[in-house]
Coordinates of C-alpha atoms and ligand atoms in Angstrom, one line a residue:
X12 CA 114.9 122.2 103.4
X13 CA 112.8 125.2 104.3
X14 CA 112.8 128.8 102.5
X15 CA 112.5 131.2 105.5
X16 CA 109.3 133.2 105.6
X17 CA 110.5 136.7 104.2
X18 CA 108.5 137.9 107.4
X19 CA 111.2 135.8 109.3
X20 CA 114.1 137.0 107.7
X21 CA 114.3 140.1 109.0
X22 CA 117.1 142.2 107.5
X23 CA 119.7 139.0 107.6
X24 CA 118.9 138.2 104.0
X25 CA 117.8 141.8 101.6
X26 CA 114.6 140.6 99.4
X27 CA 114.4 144.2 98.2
X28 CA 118.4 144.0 96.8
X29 CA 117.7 140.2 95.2
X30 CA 114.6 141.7 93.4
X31 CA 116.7 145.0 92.4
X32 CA 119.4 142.4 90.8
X33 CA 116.6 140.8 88.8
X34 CA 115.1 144.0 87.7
X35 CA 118.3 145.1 86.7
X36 CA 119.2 141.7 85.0
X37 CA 116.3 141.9 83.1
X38 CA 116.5 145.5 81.9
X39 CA 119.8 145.1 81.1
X40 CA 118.9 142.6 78.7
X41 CA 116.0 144.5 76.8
X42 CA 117.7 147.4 75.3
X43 CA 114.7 147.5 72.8
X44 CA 111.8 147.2 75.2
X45 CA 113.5 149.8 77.4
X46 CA 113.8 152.0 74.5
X47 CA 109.8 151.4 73.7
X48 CA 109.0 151.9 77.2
X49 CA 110.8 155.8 77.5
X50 CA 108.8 156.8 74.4
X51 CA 105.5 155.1 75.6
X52 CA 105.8 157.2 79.3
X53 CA 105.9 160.4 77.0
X54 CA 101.8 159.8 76.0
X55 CA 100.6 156.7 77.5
X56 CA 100.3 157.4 81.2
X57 CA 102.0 155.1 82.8
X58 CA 103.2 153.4 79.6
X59 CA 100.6 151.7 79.0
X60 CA 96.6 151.3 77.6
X61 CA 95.8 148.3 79.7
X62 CA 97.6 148.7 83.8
X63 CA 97.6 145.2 84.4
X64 CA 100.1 144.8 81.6
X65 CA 102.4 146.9 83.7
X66 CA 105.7 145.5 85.5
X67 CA 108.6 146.4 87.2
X68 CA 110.8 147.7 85.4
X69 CA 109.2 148.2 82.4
X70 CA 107.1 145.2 80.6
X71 CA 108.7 143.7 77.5
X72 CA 107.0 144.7 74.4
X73 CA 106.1 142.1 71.9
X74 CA 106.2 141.7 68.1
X75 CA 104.9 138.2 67.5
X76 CA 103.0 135.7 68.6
X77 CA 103.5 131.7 67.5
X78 CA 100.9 129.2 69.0
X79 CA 101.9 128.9 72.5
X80 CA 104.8 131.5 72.2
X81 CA 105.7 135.0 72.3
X82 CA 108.6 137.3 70.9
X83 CA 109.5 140.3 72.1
X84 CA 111.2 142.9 70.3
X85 CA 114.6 142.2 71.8
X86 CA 114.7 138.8 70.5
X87 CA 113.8 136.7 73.7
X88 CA 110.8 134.0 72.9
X89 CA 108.7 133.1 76.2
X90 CA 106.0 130.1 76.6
X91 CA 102.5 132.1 76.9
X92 CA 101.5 130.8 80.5
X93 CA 99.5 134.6 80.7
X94 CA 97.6 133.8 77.4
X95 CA 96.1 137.3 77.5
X96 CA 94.4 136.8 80.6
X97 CA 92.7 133.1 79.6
X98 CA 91.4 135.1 76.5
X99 CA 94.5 133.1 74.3
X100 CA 93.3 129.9 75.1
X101 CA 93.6 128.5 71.8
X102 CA 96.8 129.7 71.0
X103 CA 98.4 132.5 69.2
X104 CA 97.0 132.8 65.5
X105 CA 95.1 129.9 64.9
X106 CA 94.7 129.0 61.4
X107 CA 91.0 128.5 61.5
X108 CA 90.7 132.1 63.0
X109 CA 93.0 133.4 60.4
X110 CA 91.7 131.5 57.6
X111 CA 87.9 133.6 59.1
X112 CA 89.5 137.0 58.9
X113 CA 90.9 136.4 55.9
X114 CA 87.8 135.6 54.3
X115 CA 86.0 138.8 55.6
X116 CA 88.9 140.6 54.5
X117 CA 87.7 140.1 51.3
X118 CA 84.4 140.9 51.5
X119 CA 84.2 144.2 53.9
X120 CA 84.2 144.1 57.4
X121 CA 82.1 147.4 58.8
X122 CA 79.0 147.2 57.0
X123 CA 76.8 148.6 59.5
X124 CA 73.9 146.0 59.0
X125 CA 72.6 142.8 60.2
X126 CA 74.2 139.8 58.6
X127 CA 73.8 135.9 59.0
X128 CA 77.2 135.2 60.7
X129 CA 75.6 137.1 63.9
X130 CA 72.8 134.6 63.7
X131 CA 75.0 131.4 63.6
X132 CA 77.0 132.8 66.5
X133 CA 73.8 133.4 68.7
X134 CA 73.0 129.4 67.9
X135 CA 76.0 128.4 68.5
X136 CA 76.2 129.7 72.3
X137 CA 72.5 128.9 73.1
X138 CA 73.3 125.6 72.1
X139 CA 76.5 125.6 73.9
X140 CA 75.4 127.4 77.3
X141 CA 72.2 125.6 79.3
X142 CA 71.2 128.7 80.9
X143 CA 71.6 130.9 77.3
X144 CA 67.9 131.5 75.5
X145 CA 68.9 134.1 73.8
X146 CA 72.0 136.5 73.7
X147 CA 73.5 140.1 72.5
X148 CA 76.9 140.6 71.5
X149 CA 79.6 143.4 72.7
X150 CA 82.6 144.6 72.9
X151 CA 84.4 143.0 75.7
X152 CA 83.6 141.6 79.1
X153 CA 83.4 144.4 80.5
X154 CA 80.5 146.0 78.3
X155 CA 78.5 142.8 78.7
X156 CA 78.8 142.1 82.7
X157 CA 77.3 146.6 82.5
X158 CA 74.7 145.6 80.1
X159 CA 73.7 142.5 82.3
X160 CA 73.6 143.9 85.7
X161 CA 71.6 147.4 83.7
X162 CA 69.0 144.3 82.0
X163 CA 68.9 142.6 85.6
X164 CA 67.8 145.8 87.2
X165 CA 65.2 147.2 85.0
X166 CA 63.8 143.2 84.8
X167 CA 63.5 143.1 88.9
X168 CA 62.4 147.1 88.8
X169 CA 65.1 147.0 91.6
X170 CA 68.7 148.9 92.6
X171 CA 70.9 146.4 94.5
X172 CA 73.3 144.6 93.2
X173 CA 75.3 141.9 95.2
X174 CA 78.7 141.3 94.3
X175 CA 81.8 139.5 96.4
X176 CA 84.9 140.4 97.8
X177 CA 87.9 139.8 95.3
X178 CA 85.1 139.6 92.3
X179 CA 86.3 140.8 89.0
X180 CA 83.9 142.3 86.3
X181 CA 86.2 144.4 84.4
X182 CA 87.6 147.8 85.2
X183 CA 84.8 149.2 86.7
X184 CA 83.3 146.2 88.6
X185 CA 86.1 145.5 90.6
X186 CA 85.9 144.1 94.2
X187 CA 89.0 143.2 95.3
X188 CA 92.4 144.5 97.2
X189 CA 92.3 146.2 93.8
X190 CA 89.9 148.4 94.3
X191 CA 87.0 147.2 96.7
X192 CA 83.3 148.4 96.3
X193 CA 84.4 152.3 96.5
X194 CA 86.8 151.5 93.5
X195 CA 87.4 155.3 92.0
X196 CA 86.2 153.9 88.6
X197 CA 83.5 151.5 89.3
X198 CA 80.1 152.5 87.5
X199 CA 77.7 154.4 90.1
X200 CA 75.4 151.2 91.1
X201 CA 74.2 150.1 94.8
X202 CA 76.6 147.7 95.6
X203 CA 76.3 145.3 98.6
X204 CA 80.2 143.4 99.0
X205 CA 79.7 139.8 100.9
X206 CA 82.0 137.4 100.9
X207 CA 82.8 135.3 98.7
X208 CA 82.4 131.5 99.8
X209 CA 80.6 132.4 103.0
X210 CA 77.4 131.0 103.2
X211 CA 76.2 132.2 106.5
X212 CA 77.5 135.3 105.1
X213 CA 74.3 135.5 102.5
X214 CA 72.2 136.3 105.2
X215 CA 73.4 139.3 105.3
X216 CA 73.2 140.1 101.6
X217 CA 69.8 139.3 101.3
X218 CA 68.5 141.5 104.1
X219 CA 69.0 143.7 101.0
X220 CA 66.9 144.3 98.2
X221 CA 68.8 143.2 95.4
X222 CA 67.6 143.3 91.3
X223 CA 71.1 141.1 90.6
X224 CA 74.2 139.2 92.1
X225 CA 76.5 138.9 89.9
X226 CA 79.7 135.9 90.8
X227 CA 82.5 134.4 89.6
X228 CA 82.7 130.4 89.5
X229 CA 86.4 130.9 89.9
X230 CA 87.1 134.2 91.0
X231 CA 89.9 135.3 88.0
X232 CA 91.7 138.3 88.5
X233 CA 91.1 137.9 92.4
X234 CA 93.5 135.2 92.8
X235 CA 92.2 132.1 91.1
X236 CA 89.8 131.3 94.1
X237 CA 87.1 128.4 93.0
X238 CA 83.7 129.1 94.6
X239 CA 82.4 126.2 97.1
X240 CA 79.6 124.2 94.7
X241 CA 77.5 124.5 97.8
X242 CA 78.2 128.0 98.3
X243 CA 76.9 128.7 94.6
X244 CA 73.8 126.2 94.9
X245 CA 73.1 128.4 98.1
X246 CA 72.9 131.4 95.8
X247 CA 71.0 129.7 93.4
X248 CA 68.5 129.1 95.9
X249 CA 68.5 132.6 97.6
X250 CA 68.0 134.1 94.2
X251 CA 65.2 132.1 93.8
X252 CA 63.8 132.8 96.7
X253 CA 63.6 136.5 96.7
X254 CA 63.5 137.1 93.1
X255 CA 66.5 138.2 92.4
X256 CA 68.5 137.6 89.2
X257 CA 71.7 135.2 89.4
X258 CA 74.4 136.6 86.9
X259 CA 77.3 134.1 86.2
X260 CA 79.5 135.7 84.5
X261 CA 81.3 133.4 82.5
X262 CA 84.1 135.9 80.7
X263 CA 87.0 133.7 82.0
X264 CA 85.2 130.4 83.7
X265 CA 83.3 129.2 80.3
X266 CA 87.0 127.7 79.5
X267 CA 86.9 125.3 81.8
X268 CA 84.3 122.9 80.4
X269 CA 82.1 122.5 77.2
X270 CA 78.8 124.1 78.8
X271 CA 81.4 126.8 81.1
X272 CA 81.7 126.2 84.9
X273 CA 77.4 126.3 84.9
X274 CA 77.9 122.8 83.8
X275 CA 80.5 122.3 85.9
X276 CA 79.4 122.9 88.8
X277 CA 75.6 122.2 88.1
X278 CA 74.4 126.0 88.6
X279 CA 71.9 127.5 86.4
X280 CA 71.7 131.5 86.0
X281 CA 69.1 133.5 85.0
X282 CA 72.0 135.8 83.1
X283 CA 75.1 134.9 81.9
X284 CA 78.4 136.7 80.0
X285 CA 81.0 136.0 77.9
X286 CA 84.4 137.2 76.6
X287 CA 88.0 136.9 76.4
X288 CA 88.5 133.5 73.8
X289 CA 85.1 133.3 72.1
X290 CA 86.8 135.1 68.9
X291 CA 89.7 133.5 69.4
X292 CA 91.8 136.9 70.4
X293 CA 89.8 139.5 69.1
X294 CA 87.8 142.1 71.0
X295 CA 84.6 140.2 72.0
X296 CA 81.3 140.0 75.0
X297 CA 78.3 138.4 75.1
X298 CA 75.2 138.6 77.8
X299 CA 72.5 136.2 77.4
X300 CA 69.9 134.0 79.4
X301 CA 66.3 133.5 80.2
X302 CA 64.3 134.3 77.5
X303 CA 62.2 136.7 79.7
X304 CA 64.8 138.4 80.4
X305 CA 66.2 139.0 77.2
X306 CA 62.6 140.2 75.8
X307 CA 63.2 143.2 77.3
X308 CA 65.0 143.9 74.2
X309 CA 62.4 143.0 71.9
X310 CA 60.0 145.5 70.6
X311 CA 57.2 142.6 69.6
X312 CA 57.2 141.2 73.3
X313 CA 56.7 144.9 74.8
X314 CA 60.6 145.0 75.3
X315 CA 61.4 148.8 76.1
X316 CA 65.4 148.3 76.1
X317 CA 67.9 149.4 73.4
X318 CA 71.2 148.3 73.1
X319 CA 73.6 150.3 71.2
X320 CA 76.9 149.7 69.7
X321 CA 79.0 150.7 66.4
X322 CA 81.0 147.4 66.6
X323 CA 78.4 144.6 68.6
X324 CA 77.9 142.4 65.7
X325 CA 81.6 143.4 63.3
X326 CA 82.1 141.2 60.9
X327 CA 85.8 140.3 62.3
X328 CA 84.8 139.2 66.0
X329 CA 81.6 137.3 64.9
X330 CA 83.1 135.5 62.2
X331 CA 86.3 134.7 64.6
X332 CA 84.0 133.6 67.2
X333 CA 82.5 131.3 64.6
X334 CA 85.2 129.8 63.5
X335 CA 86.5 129.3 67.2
X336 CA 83.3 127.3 68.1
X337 CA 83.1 125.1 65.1
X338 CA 86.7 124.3 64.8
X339 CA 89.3 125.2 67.1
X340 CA 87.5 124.2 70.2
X341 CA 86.6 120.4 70.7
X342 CA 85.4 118.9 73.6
X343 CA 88.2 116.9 74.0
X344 CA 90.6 119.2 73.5
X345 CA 89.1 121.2 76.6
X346 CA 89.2 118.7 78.0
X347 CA 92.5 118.2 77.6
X348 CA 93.8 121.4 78.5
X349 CA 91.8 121.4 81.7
X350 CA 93.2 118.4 83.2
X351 CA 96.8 120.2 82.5
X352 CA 96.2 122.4 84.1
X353 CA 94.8 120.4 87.3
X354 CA 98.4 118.6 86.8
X355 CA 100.3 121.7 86.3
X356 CA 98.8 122.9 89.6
X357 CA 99.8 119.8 91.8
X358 CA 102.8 120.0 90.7
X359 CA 103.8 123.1 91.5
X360 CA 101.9 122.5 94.6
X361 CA 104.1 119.5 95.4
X362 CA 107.0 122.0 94.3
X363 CA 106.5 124.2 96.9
X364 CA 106.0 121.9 99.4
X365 CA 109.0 119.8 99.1
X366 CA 110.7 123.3 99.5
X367 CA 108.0 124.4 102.2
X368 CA 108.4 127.5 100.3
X369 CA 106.1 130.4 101.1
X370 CA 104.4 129.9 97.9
X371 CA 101.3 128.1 97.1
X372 CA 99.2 127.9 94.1
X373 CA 95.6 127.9 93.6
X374 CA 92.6 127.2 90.6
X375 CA 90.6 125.1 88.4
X376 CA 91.5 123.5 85.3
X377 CA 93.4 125.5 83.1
X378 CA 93.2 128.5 85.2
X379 CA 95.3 129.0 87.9
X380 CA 97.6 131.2 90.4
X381 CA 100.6 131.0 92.3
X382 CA 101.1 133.0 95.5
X383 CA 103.5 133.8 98.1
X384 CA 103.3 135.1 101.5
X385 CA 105.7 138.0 100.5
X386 CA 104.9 140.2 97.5
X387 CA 108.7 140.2 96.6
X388 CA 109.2 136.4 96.7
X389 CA 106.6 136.5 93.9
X390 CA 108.6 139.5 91.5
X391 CA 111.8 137.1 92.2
X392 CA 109.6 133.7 91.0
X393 CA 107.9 135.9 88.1
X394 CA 111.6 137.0 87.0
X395 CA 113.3 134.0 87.3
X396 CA 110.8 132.0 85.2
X397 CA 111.1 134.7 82.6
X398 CA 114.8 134.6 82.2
X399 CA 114.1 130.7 82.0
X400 CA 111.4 131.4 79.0
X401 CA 108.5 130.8 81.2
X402 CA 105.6 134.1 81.6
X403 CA 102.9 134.0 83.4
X404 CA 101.5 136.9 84.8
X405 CA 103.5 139.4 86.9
X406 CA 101.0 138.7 89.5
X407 CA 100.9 134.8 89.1
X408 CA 97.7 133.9 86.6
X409 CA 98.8 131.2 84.5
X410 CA 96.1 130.5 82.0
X411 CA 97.2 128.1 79.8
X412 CA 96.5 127.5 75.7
X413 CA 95.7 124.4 74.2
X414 CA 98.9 124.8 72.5
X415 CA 100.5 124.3 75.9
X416 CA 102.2 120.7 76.2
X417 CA 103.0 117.9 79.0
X418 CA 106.7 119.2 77.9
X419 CA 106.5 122.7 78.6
X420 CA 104.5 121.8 81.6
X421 CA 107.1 120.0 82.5
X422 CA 109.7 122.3 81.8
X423 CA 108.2 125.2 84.3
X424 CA 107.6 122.7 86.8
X425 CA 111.7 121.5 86.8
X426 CA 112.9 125.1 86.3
X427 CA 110.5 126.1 89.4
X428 CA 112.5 123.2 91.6
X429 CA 115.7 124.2 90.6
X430 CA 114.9 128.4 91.0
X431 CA 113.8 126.6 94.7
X432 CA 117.0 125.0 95.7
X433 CA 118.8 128.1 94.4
X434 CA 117.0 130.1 96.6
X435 CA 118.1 128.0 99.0
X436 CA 121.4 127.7 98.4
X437 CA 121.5 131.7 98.2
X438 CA 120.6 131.6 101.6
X439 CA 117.1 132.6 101.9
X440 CA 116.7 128.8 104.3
X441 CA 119.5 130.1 106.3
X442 CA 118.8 133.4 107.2
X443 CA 116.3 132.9 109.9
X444 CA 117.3 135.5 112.8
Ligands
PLP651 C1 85.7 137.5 85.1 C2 85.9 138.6 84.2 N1 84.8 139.4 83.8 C3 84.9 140.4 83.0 C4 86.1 140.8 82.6 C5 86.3 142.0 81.7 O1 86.5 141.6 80.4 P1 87.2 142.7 79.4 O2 88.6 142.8 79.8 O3 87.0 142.0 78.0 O4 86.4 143.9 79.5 C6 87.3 140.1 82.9 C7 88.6 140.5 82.5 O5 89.6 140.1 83.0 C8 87.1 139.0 83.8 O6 88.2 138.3 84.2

C-alpha cells in the first residue's frame, strides 16, 4: 500500500491542515514550554541562542537529562535520538564525566595556566587519530575547523580553500541549501564550492590554487550523505599532487570508529578537527595533524603563529575529555553503537519501503537521517514520533548514544510502521487525483 507523493496529492488530501493538527496537538500539550517560549521571543531573537534548536511551534524546553533520555519541563520524557547533534554520544551525565567535574570542582577550574591534564589529553588523541602529531585545543568545532583552514593557509602561503556543496563546518562554514558559499555569516575566505562525491568534478577544483580543502567523511548537518571512499582517496591524491592541505574534519565523523572515519575509510589528512563528544557534553575543539604543520605554532621550530583563547585548555573540558577517552568510550562499545545504528537505518529503510512512502533514510553507523520528498511529510513524521517518545531532530538527524538499546531501536522502528499505516488509513494512499 502506497503513500501518495504529496506532489501527487494535489489539494484532495491538505498536508498543510494535518501538520497544523500536530502543531496544535503538540502545543496544546506543553503549557510550560509555551510559557518559556513567549518570555524567550522577548530577548532571544527568535527564542533561541542556537537556530537549529528551533521548531514549529515552539521547541520544548528541557530540565533534565537521564542517559539516553530527556525531560522537558512539562513533564513529557523523550528517547535522545538528536543526542545534541552526535555530541551526546555517550549518553546524558555519565558518571565518569561527572565523577571528572566533580573532582575539578574541588580544586579550581579557571586557573589561567598550563596544567598536566592538557598534556594527557594531547596523548591521548595523537595516539588515538593516525593522522594527529600534534594538536591544540578550542572551544568548539567551529573555532577549530577557523583555526585549521587559517594554519592551512599560512603553511601553503596560499588563499583558496576548497569546500563541497552541503559541507558543514559550523556557522560560518556552511555550504549547503542552508546557506551556500555566499552564506551572510561565513568568515571572508576564497572559497571554491565542488561537489561533493563527484570526481570528475575535482578537475575543476584544482584548476584553482588552493592552500586547503576541507570535507566531511559523512557530510552531517547536510543530510547524513557518506563520501564515496574513492571519491576521498581521489582527494587524497590531488592534494598531494598540488600541495595542498587535506583537512578532515572529524567534529561529528570521529564517532564512527576508534581511529574516526580516517580509519575507516583509509584516508590520511594532513589536518584534522574535533568536537562535539570528546568531553563528553561540554563545550570542546581540537585541530591537529602533521607535525610540520603544527610547528607553525612553535616558537623553537621558527613557528610565527599564535593561538589565543581564555578557555582552550579549562580545566572542566579537558579533564571531561579525559575521562571520556579513558573510560566511557571502548572500542567495543563503538563498535557497538555503530552497527545500531547500520541496523536502525535498514530498518527504517525496509519501513519505508514496505509503505513505498516518500521517505528514505540515509548515513553511517550511528549517524543518520531520514528524508522525505515533501518537507511537511517530514514535520508530520518528526511530530508523530515525538508524541510517541521518540526525538530526533526536527530535520531528521538521528545520532544515537551508547545508551541507546536494540529495544528502543526497536520501539521507533514499530511506532514508525504503525504512524505508516495510519497515514494510510488517513487517506494520504487514497488521495491520488
Ligand atoms: C562536521 C561539523 N563540523 C563543525 C561543526 C561545528 O561545531 P560547533 O557546533 O562545536 O562549533 C559541526 C557542528 O554541527 C559539524 O557538524
Amino acid at each position: 500500500m502506497a503513500i501518495t507523493l504529496p506532489s501527487d496529492v494535489g489539494q484532495s488530501i491538505n498536508l498543510t491542515d494535518l501538520v497544523g493538527e500536530a502543531r496544535e496537538r503538540y502545543a496544546a500539550q506543553r503549557p510550560n514550554s509555551e510559557a518559556a517560549h513567549h518570555r524567550a521571543l522577548a530577548v532571544l531573537p527568535g527564542g533561541n541562542t542556537r537556530s537549529v534548536l528551533h521548531f514549529e511551534p515552539f521547541p520544548f524546553r528541557v530540565v533534565e537529562g537521564r542517559g539516553a533520555e530527556l525531560v522537558d519541563v512539562d513533564g513529557f520524557r523523550y528517547i535522545d535520538y538528536c543526542g545534541n547533534y552526535t555530541a551526546s554520544l555517550i549518553g546524558h551525565r555519565p558518571a565518569r564525566v561527572r565523577a571528572a567535574i566533580e573532582e575539578v570542582l574541588d580544586r579550581g577550574w579557571a586557573l589561567g595556566s598550563p596544567h598536566e591534564a592538557e598534556i594527557e589529553l594531547a596523548e591521548l588523541l595523537c595516539a588515538r587519530f593516525p593522522s594527529m602529531d600534534a594538536v591544540r585545543f578550542t572551544n568548539s568545532g567551529t573555532e577549530a575547523n577557523l583555526l585549521a583552514i587559517a594554519t592551512a593557509l599560512h603553511h601553503t602561503g596560499r588563499r583558496g580553500v576548497g569546500v563541497f556543496d552541503h559541507g558543514y563546518h559550523g556557522g560560518v562554514l556552511s555550504f549547503g541549501d542552508f546557506g551556500g558559499p555566499h552564506h551572510p555569516l561565513n568568515a571572508p575566505h576564497e572559497f571554491v564550492v565542488a561537489r561533493f562525491n563527484d570526481i570528475d568534478g575535482l578537475d575543476e577544483l584544482f584548476s584553482h590554487e588552493l592552500g586547503c580543502v576541507i570535507v566531511e567523511a559523512v557530510q552531517g548537518s547536510g543530510g547524513c550523505r557518506p563520501a564515496l571512499p574513492e571519491f576521498l582517496h581521489a582527494l587524497r591524491r590531488r592534494c598531494s599532487e598540488t600541495g595542498t592541505l587535506l583537512i578532515l574534519d572529524e567534529v561529528m565523523t570521529s564517532r564512527l570508529g576508534p581511529s574516526g572515519a580516517q580509519g575507516l575509510f583509509g584516508v590520511m589528512p594532513d589536518l584534522m578537527t574535533l568536537g562535539k563528544y570528546v568531553a563528553g557534553g561540554l563545550s570542546f575543539g581540537a585541530f591537529g595533524g602533521r607535525k610540520d604543520v603544527l610547528a607553525n605554532f612553535d616558537p623553537a621550530s621558527g613557528g610565527r603563529l599564535t593561538q589565543a583563547g581564555t578557555f582552550n585548555n579549562n580545566m572542566l573540558s579537558i579533564n571531561a575529555a579525559v575521562a571520556t577517552l579513558r573510560y566511557e568510550l571502548d572500542d567495543n562499545e563503538l563498535a557497538e553503537v555503530n552497527a545500531r545504528g547500520d541496523r536502525l537505518q535498514e530498518q527504517l529503510s525496509a519501513a519505508f519501503g514496505r509503505a513505498e512512502a516518500p521517505m528514505w533514510v540515509t548515513g553511517l553507523g550511528s549517524m543518520l537521517c531520514v528524508h522525505a520528498k515533501d518537507a511537511r511529510v517530514l514535520e508530520l513524521y518528526f511530530h508523530a514520533m515525538l508524541d510517541r517518545g521518540h526525538f530526533i531532530a526536527r530535520r531528521g538527524f538521528m545520532a544515537l548514544s551508547k545508551l541507546i538499546t536494540d529495544a528502543h531501536t526497536d520501539a521507533l522502528v514499530a511506532d514508525t510502521s504503525a504512524w505508516l499505516s495510519d497515514m494510510q488509513v488517513s487517506g494520504l494512499r487514497t488521495a491520488t487525483p
